[in-house]
Amino acid sequence: MTLRIYGNRQLKTIPGKDTRPTSARVRQAVFNIWQGKIPGCRWLDLCAGTGSMGAEALCRGASLVVGIEQSSRACNIIQENWQRVAHADQEWKVLRGNVLQQLKTLSGKQFDRIYFDPPYASGLYQPVLEAIAQYQLLDSEGEIAAEHSSQDWTPPVIPNWEICRQKAYGSIALTFYNAVE
């Protein structure tokens, strides 16, 4: 299967159902919401899958994109995709492994935009969002978008964060968080 992103660029995907690429409709919505905030930003792509969100951020001018993905097969595809779309002045890195363990290695770094799209029934929402807060990975002016099912989902409550918007796109929904003073 092939996937197209911003600028009609084609990305590779993994055959089968090991990953669930973010739909074109949801990708477009995220980048419309964050319009004007992507050029020069530091982007973190959690549970990156095929890396389509990070690739889109690179195409739209992010200065740094870091992806975390557990599947080695998916990591190879992400690297191919990002290498194909990145410019020489953009930095990118793919970290393979458990998302909670890899977040700890990023302690001390901050990101302007974080996209989090785990398997919906994984139980990762609360611990990952708490880890992002604990390691202070979200810039004070940054936002997180958590993709989830539009059915049967309770947004985690994270101290010093608020939900700034929620959007539904059929069976998929997004909850956006930012830090509060």
PDB file of C-alpha atoms in Angstrom:
ATOM      1  CA  MET A   1       0.000   0.000   0.000  1.00  0.00           C
ATOM      2  CA  THR A   2       1.204   3.532  -0.699  1.00  0.00           C
ATOM      3  CA  LEU A   3       0.369   6.694   1.142  1.00  0.00           C
ATOM      4  CA  ARG A   4       0.511  10.279  -0.104  1.00  0.00           C
ATOM      5  CA  ILE A   5       1.300  13.307   2.027  1.00  0.00           C
ATOM      6  CA  TYR A   6       1.760  17.066   1.587  1.00  0.00           C
ATOM      7  CA  GLY A   7       3.056  18.001  -1.852  1.00  0.00           C
ATOM      8  CA  ASN A   8       1.736  14.717  -3.300  1.00  0.00           C
ATOM      9  CA  ARG A   9       4.778  12.897  -1.929  1.00  0.00           C
ATOM     10  CA  GLN A  10       4.493   9.122  -1.771  1.00  0.00           C
ATOM     11  CA  LEU A  11       5.464   7.172   1.354  1.00  0.00           C
ATOM     12  CA  LYS A  12       6.044   3.480   1.861  1.00  0.00           C
ATOM     13  CA  THR A  13       3.851   1.587   4.279  1.00  0.00           C
ATOM     14  CA  ILE A  14       4.058  -1.810   5.908  1.00  0.00           C
ATOM     15  CA  PRO A  15       1.854  -4.465   4.312  1.00  0.00           C
ATOM     16  CA  GLY A  16      -0.754  -5.959   6.594  1.00  0.00           C
ATOM     17  CA  LYS A  17      -2.247  -4.569   9.770  1.00  0.00           C
ATOM     18  CA  ASP A  18       0.880  -4.142  11.930  1.00  0.00           C
ATOM     19  CA  THR A  19       0.511  -0.367  11.705  1.00  0.00           C
ATOM     20  CA  ARG A  20      -2.483   1.872  11.237  1.00  0.00           C
ATOM     21  CA  PRO A  21      -1.441   4.993   9.310  1.00  0.00           C
ATOM     22  CA  THR A  22      -3.232   8.164  10.350  1.00  0.00           C
ATOM     23  CA  SER A  23      -5.940   8.820   7.770  1.00  0.00           C
ATOM     24  CA  ALA A  24      -5.498  11.640   5.259  1.00  0.00           C
ATOM     25  CA  ARG A  25      -8.516  13.418   6.752  1.00  0.00           C
ATOM     26  CA  VAL A  26      -7.064  13.405  10.278  1.00  0.00           C
ATOM     27  CA  ARG A  27      -3.565  14.334   9.058  1.00  0.00           C
ATOM     28  CA  GLN A  28      -4.979  17.302   7.162  1.00  0.00           C
ATOM     29  CA  ALA A  29      -7.036  18.366  10.178  1.00  0.00           C
ATOM     30  CA  VAL A  30      -4.014  18.302  12.514  1.00  0.00           C
ATOM     31  CA  PHE A  31      -1.903  20.362  10.148  1.00  0.00           C
ATOM     32  CA  ASN A  32      -4.758  22.809   9.574  1.00  0.00           C
ATOM     33  CA  ILE A  33      -5.171  23.247  13.336  1.00  0.00           C
ATOM     34  CA  TRP A  34      -1.417  23.733  13.808  1.00  0.00           C
ATOM     35  CA  GLN A  35      -1.062  25.826  10.647  1.00  0.00           C
ATOM     36  CA  GLY A  36       1.729  28.372  11.025  1.00  0.00           C
ATOM     37  CA  LYS A  37       3.197  26.487  14.013  1.00  0.00           C
ATOM     38  CA  ILE A  38       5.126  23.817  12.057  1.00  0.00           C
ATOM     39  CA  PRO A  39       7.944  25.731  10.304  1.00  0.00           C
ATOM     40  CA  GLY A  40      10.976  25.560  12.586  1.00  0.00           C
ATOM     41  CA  CYS A  41       9.210  23.474  15.250  1.00  0.00           C
ATOM     42  CA  ARG A  42      10.533  20.488  17.174  1.00  0.00           C
ATOM     43  CA  TRP A  43       8.160  17.560  16.511  1.00  0.00           C
ATOM     44  CA  LEU A  44       7.854  14.314  18.487  1.00  0.00           C
ATOM     45  CA  ASP A  45       5.976  11.429  16.827  1.00  0.00           C
ATOM     46  CA  LEU A  46       5.009   8.745  19.372  1.00  0.00           C
ATOM     47  CA  CYS A  47       3.996   5.270  18.223  1.00  0.00           C
ATOM     48  CA  ALA A  48       5.035   6.532  14.804  1.00  0.00           C
ATOM     49  CA  GLY A  49       3.886   3.553  12.701  1.00  0.00           C
ATOM     50  CA  THR A  50       4.855   4.414   9.117  1.00  0.00           C
ATOM     51  CA  GLY A  51       6.043   7.869  10.148  1.00  0.00           C
ATOM     52  CA  SER A  52       3.458   9.716   8.061  1.00  0.00           C
ATOM     53  CA  MET A  53       2.899  12.451  10.662  1.00  0.00           C
ATOM     54  CA  GLY A  54       6.621  13.071  11.093  1.00  0.00           C
ATOM     55  CA  ALA A  55       7.122  13.038   7.312  1.00  0.00           C
ATOM     56  CA  GLU A  56       4.334  15.570   6.956  1.00  0.00           C
ATOM     57  CA  ALA A  57       5.983  17.766   9.619  1.00  0.00           C
ATOM     58  CA  LEU A  58       9.305  17.566   7.747  1.00  0.00           C
ATOM     59  CA  CYS A  59       7.595  18.507   4.468  1.00  0.00           C
ATOM     60  CA  ARG A  60       6.032  21.511   6.191  1.00  0.00           C
ATOM     61  CA  GLY A  61       9.333  22.782   7.606  1.00  0.00           C
ATOM     62  CA  ALA A  62       9.857  21.283  11.073  1.00  0.00           C
ATOM     63  CA  SER A  63      13.493  21.730  12.090  1.00  0.00           C
ATOM     64  CA  LEU A  64      13.628  18.543  14.196  1.00  0.00           C
ATOM     65  CA  VAL A  65      11.511  15.402  14.043  1.00  0.00           C
ATOM     66  CA  VAL A  66      11.978  12.508  16.463  1.00  0.00           C
ATOM     67  CA  GLY A  67       9.927   9.337  16.118  1.00  0.00           C
ATOM     68  CA  ILE A  68       9.486   6.486  18.575  1.00  0.00           C
ATOM     69  CA  GLU A  69       8.263   3.130  17.287  1.00  0.00           C
ATOM     70  CA  GLN A  70       8.493  -0.370  18.738  1.00  0.00           C
ATOM     71  CA  SER A  71       8.484  -2.376  15.480  1.00  0.00           C
ATOM     72  CA  SER A  72      11.900  -2.702  13.825  1.00  0.00           C
ATOM     73  CA  ARG A  73      10.196  -3.236  10.470  1.00  0.00           C
ATOM     74  CA  ALA A  74       8.275   0.008  10.890  1.00  0.00           C
ATOM     75  CA  CYS A  75      11.440   1.849  11.978  1.00  0.00           C
ATOM     76  CA  ASN A  76      13.137   0.856   8.721  1.00  0.00           C
ATOM     77  CA  ILE A  77      10.169   2.202   6.725  1.00  0.00           C
ATOM     78  CA  ILE A  78      10.123   5.438   8.751  1.00  0.00           C
ATOM     79  CA  GLN A  79      13.825   5.983   8.101  1.00  0.00           C
ATOM     80  CA  GLU A  80      13.334   5.470   4.357  1.00  0.00           C
ATOM     81  CA  ASN A  81      10.336   7.793   4.294  1.00  0.00           C
ATOM     82  CA  TRP A  82      11.951  10.573   6.331  1.00  0.00           C
ATOM     83  CA  GLN A  83      15.217  10.382   4.416  1.00  0.00           C
ATOM     84  CA  ARG A  84      13.233  10.818   1.208  1.00  0.00           C
ATOM     85  CA  VAL A  85      11.373  13.970   2.348  1.00  0.00           C
ATOM     86  CA  ALA A  86      13.849  15.732   4.679  1.00  0.00           C
ATOM     87  CA  HIS A  87      16.056  18.604   3.583  1.00  0.00           C
ATOM     88  CA  ALA A  88      19.730  18.842   4.522  1.00  0.00           C
ATOM     89  CA  ASP A  89      19.042  21.502   7.179  1.00  0.00           C
ATOM     90  CA  GLN A  90      16.460  19.373   9.000  1.00  0.00           C
ATOM     91  CA  GLU A  91      17.387  16.970  11.777  1.00  0.00           C
ATOM     92  CA  TRP A  92      15.494  13.730  12.309  1.00  0.00           C
ATOM     93  CA  LYS A  93      15.917  10.568  14.332  1.00  0.00           C
ATOM     94  CA  VAL A  94      13.985   7.325  14.782  1.00  0.00           C
ATOM     95  CA  LEU A  95      14.175   5.584  18.163  1.00  0.00           C
ATOM     96  CA  ARG A  96      13.217   1.921  18.263  1.00  0.00           C
ATOM     97  CA  GLY A  97      11.740   0.437  21.401  1.00  0.00           C
ATOM     98  CA  ASN A  98       9.168   0.768  24.119  1.00  0.00           C
ATOM     99  CA  VAL A  99       7.705   4.276  24.065  1.00  0.00           C
ATOM    100  CA  LEU A 100       7.923   4.740  27.857  1.00  0.00           C
ATOM    101  CA  GLN A 101      11.574   3.691  27.982  1.00  0.00           C
ATOM    102  CA  GLN A 102      12.477   5.844  24.973  1.00  0.00           C
ATOM    103  CA  LEU A 103      10.747   8.919  26.432  1.00  0.00           C
ATOM    104  CA  LYS A 104      13.101   8.723  29.395  1.00  0.00           C
ATOM    105  CA  THR A 105      16.096   8.994  27.021  1.00  0.00           C
ATOM    106  CA  LEU A 106      14.684  12.312  25.761  1.00  0.00           C
ATOM    107  CA  SER A 107      14.626  13.891  29.225  1.00  0.00           C
ATOM    108  CA  GLY A 108      16.029  17.415  28.990  1.00  0.00           C
ATOM    109  CA  LYS A 109      14.790  17.964  25.424  1.00  0.00           C
ATOM    110  CA  GLN A 110      11.612  19.868  24.596  1.00  0.00           C
ATOM    111  CA  PHE A 111       9.204  19.663  21.710  1.00  0.00           C
ATOM    112  CA  ASP A 112       6.743  22.208  20.342  1.00  0.00           C
ATOM    113  CA  ARG A 113       4.351  19.655  18.864  1.00  0.00           C
ATOM    114  CA  ILE A 114       3.831  16.064  19.977  1.00  0.00           C
ATOM    115  CA  TYR A 115       1.642  13.616  18.083  1.00  0.00           C
ATOM    116  CA  PHE A 116       0.662  10.478  20.007  1.00  0.00           C
ATOM    117  CA  ASP A 117      -1.134   7.650  18.186  1.00  0.00           C
ATOM    118  CA  PRO A 118      -0.864   4.372  20.112  1.00  0.00           C
ATOM    119  CA  PRO A 119      -2.923   1.264  19.475  1.00  0.00           C
ATOM    120  CA  TYR A 120      -6.232   2.458  20.902  1.00  0.00           C
ATOM    121  CA  ALA A 121      -6.668  -0.413  23.403  1.00  0.00           C
ATOM    122  CA  SER A 122      -3.011  -0.404  24.524  1.00  0.00           C
ATOM    123  CA  GLY A 123      -3.504   1.319  27.881  1.00  0.00           C
ATOM    124  CA  LEU A 124      -0.654   3.708  26.999  1.00  0.00           C
ATOM    125  CA  TYR A 125      -2.484   7.046  27.143  1.00  0.00           C
ATOM    126  CA  GLN A 126      -2.187   7.799  30.868  1.00  0.00           C
ATOM    127  CA  PRO A 127       1.397   6.524  31.424  1.00  0.00           C
ATOM    128  CA  VAL A 128       2.790   8.144  28.262  1.00  0.00           C
ATOM    129  CA  LEU A 129       1.179  11.524  28.916  1.00  0.00           C
ATOM    130  CA  GLU A 130       2.391  11.374  32.522  1.00  0.00           C
ATOM    131  CA  ALA A 131       5.923  10.555  31.312  1.00  0.00           C
ATOM    132  CA  ILE A 132       5.867  13.508  28.898  1.00  0.00           C
ATOM    133  CA  ALA A 133       4.908  15.748  31.829  1.00  0.00           C
ATOM    134  CA  GLN A 134       7.451  14.158  34.206  1.00  0.00           C
ATOM    135  CA  TYR A 135      10.357  14.557  31.757  1.00  0.00           C
ATOM    136  CA  GLN A 136       9.113  18.040  30.767  1.00  0.00           C
ATOM    137  CA  LEU A 137       9.196  17.181  27.073  1.00  0.00           C
ATOM    138  CA  LEU A 138       6.446  19.641  26.092  1.00  0.00           C
ATOM    139  CA  ASP A 139       7.577  23.231  25.547  1.00  0.00           C
ATOM    140  CA  SER A 140       5.605  25.779  27.585  1.00  0.00           C
ATOM    141  CA  GLU A 141       4.020  27.066  24.349  1.00  0.00           C
ATOM    142  CA  GLY A 142       3.614  23.572  22.851  1.00  0.00           C
ATOM    143  CA  GLU A 143       0.692  21.226  22.281  1.00  0.00           C
ATOM    144  CA  ILE A 144       0.080  17.498  22.230  1.00  0.00           C
ATOM    145  CA  ALA A 145      -2.460  15.798  19.987  1.00  0.00           C
ATOM    146  CA  ALA A 146      -3.549  12.352  21.169  1.00  0.00           C
ATOM    147  CA  GLU A 147      -5.362  10.266  18.547  1.00  0.00           C
ATOM    148  CA  HIS A 148      -7.951   7.829  19.917  1.00  0.00           C
ATOM    149  CA  SER A 149     -11.263   6.178  19.199  1.00  0.00           C
ATOM    150  CA  SER A 150     -14.232   8.521  19.271  1.00  0.00           C
ATOM    151  CA  GLN A 151     -16.073   5.843  21.304  1.00  0.00           C
ATOM    152  CA  ASP A 152     -15.473   4.811  24.923  1.00  0.00           C
ATOM    153  CA  TRP A 153     -12.485   7.040  25.671  1.00  0.00           C
ATOM    154  CA  THR A 154     -11.905   9.031  28.810  1.00  0.00           C
ATOM    155  CA  PRO A 155      -9.192  11.667  28.486  1.00  0.00           C
ATOM    156  CA  PRO A 156      -6.420  11.282  31.045  1.00  0.00           C
ATOM    157  CA  VAL A 157      -6.097  14.134  33.531  1.00  0.00           C
ATOM    158  CA  ILE A 158      -2.528  15.425  33.742  1.00  0.00           C
ATOM    159  CA  PRO A 159      -1.552  17.977  36.425  1.00  0.00           C
ATOM    160  CA  ASN A 160      -0.704  21.414  34.986  1.00  0.00           C
ATOM    161  CA  TRP A 161      -2.149  20.533  31.572  1.00  0.00           C
ATOM    162  CA  GLU A 162      -5.522  21.320  30.117  1.00  0.00           C
ATOM    163  CA  ILE A 163      -7.517  20.033  27.203  1.00  0.00           C
ATOM    164  CA  CYS A 164      -7.557  22.943  24.763  1.00  0.00           C
ATOM    165  CA  ARG A 165      -9.689  21.283  22.067  1.00  0.00           C
ATOM    166  CA  GLN A 166     -11.279  17.997  21.054  1.00  0.00           C
ATOM    167  CA  LYS A 167     -12.269  17.015  17.519  1.00  0.00           C
ATOM    168  CA  ALA A 168     -13.983  13.934  16.101  1.00  0.00           C
ATOM    169  CA  TYR A 169     -13.623  12.597  12.568  1.00  0.00           C
ATOM    170  CA  GLY A 170     -15.992   9.643  12.327  1.00  0.00           C
ATOM    171  CA  SER A 171     -14.584   6.793  14.435  1.00  0.00           C
ATOM    172  CA  ILE A 172     -11.324   8.697  15.116  1.00  0.00           C
ATOM    173  CA  ALA A 173     -10.962  11.574  17.560  1.00  0.00           C
ATOM    174  CA  LEU A 174      -8.193  13.912  18.684  1.00  0.00           C
ATOM    175  CA  THR A 175      -7.691  15.451  22.091  1.00  0.00           C
ATOM    176  CA  PHE A 176      -5.263  18.376  22.298  1.00  0.00           C
ATOM    177  CA  TYR A 177      -3.426  19.268  25.500  1.00  0.00           C
ATOM    178  CA  ASN A 178      -1.309  22.264  26.449  1.00  0.00           C
ATOM    179  CA  ALA A 179       0.470  23.327  29.617  1.00  0.00           C
ATOM    180  CA  VAL A 180      -1.082  25.839  32.003  1.00  0.00           C
ATOM    181  CA  GLU A 181       0.867  28.163  34.277  1.00  0.00           C
TER     182      GLU A 181
END
